[in-house]
C-alpha atoms as one frame of an Amber mdcrd trajectory, in Angstrom:
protein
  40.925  72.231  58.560  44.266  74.498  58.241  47.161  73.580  59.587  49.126
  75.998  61.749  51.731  76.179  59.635  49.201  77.854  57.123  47.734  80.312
  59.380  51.180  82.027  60.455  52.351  81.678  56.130  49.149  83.582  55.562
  49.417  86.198  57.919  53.385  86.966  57.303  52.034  87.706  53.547  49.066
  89.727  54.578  52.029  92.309  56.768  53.807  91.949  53.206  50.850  93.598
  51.475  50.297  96.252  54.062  49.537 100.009  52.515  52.529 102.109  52.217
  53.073 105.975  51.936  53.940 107.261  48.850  55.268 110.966  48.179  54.965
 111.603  44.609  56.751 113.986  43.056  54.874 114.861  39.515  56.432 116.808
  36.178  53.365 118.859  34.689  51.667 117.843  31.077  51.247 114.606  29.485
  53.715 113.602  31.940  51.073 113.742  34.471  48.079 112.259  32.849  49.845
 109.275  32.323  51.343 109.018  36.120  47.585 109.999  37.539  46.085 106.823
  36.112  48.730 104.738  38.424  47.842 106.813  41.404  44.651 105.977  40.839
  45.307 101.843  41.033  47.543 102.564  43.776  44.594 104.610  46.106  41.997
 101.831  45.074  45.052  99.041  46.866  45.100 100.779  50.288  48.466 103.034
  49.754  48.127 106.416  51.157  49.640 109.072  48.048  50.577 112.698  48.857
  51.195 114.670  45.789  53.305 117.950  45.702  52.663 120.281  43.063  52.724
 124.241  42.194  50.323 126.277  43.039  50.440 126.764  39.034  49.808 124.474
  36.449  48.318 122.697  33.320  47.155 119.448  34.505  48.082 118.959  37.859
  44.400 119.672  39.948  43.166 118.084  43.102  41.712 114.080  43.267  39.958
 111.999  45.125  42.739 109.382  45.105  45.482 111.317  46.766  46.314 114.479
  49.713  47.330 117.170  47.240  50.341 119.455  49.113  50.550 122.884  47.016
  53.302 125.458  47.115  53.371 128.845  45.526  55.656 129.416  42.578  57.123
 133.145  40.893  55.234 132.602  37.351  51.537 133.172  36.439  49.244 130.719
  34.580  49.257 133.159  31.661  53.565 132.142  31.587  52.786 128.773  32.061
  50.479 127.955  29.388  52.889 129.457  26.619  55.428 127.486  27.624  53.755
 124.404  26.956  52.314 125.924  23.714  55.163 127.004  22.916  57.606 124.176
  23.430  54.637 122.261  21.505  55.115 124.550  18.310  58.210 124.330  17.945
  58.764 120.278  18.385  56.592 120.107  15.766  57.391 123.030  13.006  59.686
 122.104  10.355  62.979 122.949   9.308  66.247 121.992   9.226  68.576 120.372
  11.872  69.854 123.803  12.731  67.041 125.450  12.580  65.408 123.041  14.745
  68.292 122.805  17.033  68.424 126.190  17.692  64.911 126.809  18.316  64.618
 123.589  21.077  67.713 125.261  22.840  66.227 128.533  22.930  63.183 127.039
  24.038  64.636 124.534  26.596  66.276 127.636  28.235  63.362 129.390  28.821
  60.926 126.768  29.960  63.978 125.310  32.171  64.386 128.735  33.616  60.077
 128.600  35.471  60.655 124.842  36.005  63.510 125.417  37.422  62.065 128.264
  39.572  59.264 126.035  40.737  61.694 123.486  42.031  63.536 126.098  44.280
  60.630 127.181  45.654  59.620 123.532  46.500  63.241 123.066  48.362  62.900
 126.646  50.021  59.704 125.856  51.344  60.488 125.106  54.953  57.049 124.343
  56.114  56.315 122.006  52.979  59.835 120.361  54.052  59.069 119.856  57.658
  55.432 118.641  57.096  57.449 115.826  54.161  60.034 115.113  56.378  57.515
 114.271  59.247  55.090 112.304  57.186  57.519 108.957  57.100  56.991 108.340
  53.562  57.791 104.947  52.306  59.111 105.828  49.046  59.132 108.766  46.140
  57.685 108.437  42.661  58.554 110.921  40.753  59.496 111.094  36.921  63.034
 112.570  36.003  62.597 114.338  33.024  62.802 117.027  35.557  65.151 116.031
  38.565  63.150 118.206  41.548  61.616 114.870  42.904  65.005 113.191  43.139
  66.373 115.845  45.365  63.856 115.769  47.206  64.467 112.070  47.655  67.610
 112.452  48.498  66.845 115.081  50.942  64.706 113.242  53.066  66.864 110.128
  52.510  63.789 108.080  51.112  64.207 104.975  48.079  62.938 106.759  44.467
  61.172 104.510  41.741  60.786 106.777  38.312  57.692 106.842  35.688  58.820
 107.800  32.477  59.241 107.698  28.762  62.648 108.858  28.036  64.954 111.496
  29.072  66.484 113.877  26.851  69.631 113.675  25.860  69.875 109.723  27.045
  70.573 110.322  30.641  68.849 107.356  31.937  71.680 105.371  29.771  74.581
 108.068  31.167  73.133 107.796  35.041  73.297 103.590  34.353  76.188 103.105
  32.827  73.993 101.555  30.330  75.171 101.123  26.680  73.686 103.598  24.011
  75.555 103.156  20.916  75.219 106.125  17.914  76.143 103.054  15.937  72.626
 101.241  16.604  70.211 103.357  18.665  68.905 106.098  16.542  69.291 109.723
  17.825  65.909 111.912  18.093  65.319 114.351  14.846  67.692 112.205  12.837
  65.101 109.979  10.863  67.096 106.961  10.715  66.062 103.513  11.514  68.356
 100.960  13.199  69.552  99.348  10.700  72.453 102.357   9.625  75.260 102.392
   6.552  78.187 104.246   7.970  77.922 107.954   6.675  74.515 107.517   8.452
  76.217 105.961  11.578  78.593 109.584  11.491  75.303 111.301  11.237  74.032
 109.371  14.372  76.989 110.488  15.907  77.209 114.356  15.351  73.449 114.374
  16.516  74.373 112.749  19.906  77.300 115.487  19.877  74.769 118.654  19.343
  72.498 116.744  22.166  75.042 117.695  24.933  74.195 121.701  24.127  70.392
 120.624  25.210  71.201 118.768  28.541  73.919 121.003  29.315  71.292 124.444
  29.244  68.269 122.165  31.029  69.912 119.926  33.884  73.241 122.186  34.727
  70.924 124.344  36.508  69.691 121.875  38.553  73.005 120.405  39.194  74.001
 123.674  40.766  70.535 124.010  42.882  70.820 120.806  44.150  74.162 120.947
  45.554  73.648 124.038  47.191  70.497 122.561  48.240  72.165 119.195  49.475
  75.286 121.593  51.043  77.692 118.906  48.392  78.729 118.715  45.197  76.794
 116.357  43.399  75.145 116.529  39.393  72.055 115.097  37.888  73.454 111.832
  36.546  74.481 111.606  40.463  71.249 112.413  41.575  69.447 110.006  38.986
  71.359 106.898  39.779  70.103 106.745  43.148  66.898 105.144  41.200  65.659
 102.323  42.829  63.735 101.622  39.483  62.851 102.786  36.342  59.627 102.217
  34.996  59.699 102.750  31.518  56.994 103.907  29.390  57.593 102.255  26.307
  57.611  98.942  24.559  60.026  97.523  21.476  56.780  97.359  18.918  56.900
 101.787  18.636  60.624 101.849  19.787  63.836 100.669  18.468  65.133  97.345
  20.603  68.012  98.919  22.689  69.859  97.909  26.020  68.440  98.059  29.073
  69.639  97.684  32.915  68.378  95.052  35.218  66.599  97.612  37.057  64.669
  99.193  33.839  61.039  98.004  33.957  59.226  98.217  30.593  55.542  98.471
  31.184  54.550  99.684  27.941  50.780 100.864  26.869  50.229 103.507  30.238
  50.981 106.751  28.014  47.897 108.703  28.400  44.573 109.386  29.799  42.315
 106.853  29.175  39.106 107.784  27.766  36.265 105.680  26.690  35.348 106.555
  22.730  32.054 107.160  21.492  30.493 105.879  18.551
């Protein structure tokens, strides 16, 4: 026999667990295979996902586990695939700091320039908008190494939780007020561990300098787009605060031990695909 007392515990959890609506907001390449296997878990636990995507891109295609919403974009596939390719080359060609610098800024412009593009015509889309803002999603998941899915959060005045690795440049540590110090996190392209004498500590600390050329020719752009967008001033360490939480794709065995906020999830291991090997 169950007491009453049971019955009405057990059925306040069950409207705990009810399905929610989730608008997810996706950023193209191994970004996406990661977030996809998620979606998946989520659509087999009852939540009902909507993902909005381009009309153009690498990995981004129609599932079984979520409503895709597509919107056309200015760019071809042709521009699209040597972007990645691109940006791919160059990461990984050798050379030194300068070189390297200069060819990820160069880069960065260009492929910010047809993300950046893609994201204005998600905004501008006033059907898209309506059919979002009519929808009553529950939350957005998006990830912000691109920040389109966070103005879009705002927009629609909906909680955010991001999926991600890192950002570039730190952000997630300027948005949170979090501590990042040259002194004992190592900067990317720098090849130093975290365990630094000081001339390598000054190194640290003219890398994290040259960073600010990066973010400022990526993420000013979007700064600009989503004020006009949000009719006030606001900028993307505005717009990523707002984070409800960050799920972070990482783990202290492959990554230096740094600080984290109370609201920065590490959940390690989900960084790809998962495929089954053969023998």
């Amino acid at each position: 026999s169950v007491s009453p007392r049971a019955v009405v515990l057990l059925l306040s959890l069950l409207g705990l667990a009810a399905a929610g609506r989730l608008l997810v907001v996706p950023v193209d390449g191994s970004h996406w295979l990661s977030m996809l296997e998620m979606l998946d878990m989520l659509q087999q636990r009852g939540h009902k996902v909507v993902v909005v995507a381009p009309e153009v891109s690498v990995h981004i295609k129609p599932s079984k586990s979520f409503l895709m919403k597509m919107y056309p974009v200015p760019f071809t596939q042709e521009e699209m695939d040597e972007v990645f390719k691109g940006f791919i080359k160059d990461v990984f060609e050798e050379g030194s700091f300068l070189e390297r610098l200069i060819r990820l800024y160069q880069r960065a412009k260009k492929s910010s320039a047809l993300f950046l593009a893609s994201c204005t015509h998600l905004l501008y889309n006033k059907e898209l908008m309506k059919y979002l803002k009519e929808s009553k999603f529950d939350a957005v998941l998006t990830d912000p190494f691109l920040p389109c899915g966070q103005i879009v959060a705002e927009h629609l005045s909906l909680p955010s939780l991001y999926f991600l690795q890192q950002m570039p440049c730190g952000l997630e540590h300027k948005a949170t007020q979090c501590p990042n110090p040259p002194s004992y996190v190592p900067r990317v392209f720098t090849d130093l561990a975290d365990r630094m004498t000081f001339p390598q500590r000054v190194k640290n600390l003219l890398f994290e300098i040259s960073n600010l050329f990066l973010c400022n020719a990526v993420f000013d752009p979007y700064g600009k787009l989503a004020s006009e967008f949000l009719q006030r001033e606001v900028t993307v360490p505005d717009l990523l605060r707002q984070a409800s939480i960050w799920l972070m794709k990482l783990d202290f065995v492959l990554h230096y031990p740094k600080p984290l906020m109370p609201n920065m999830v590490l959940i390690s291991g989900v960084n790809c695909a998962y495929k089954k090997l053969n023998q």
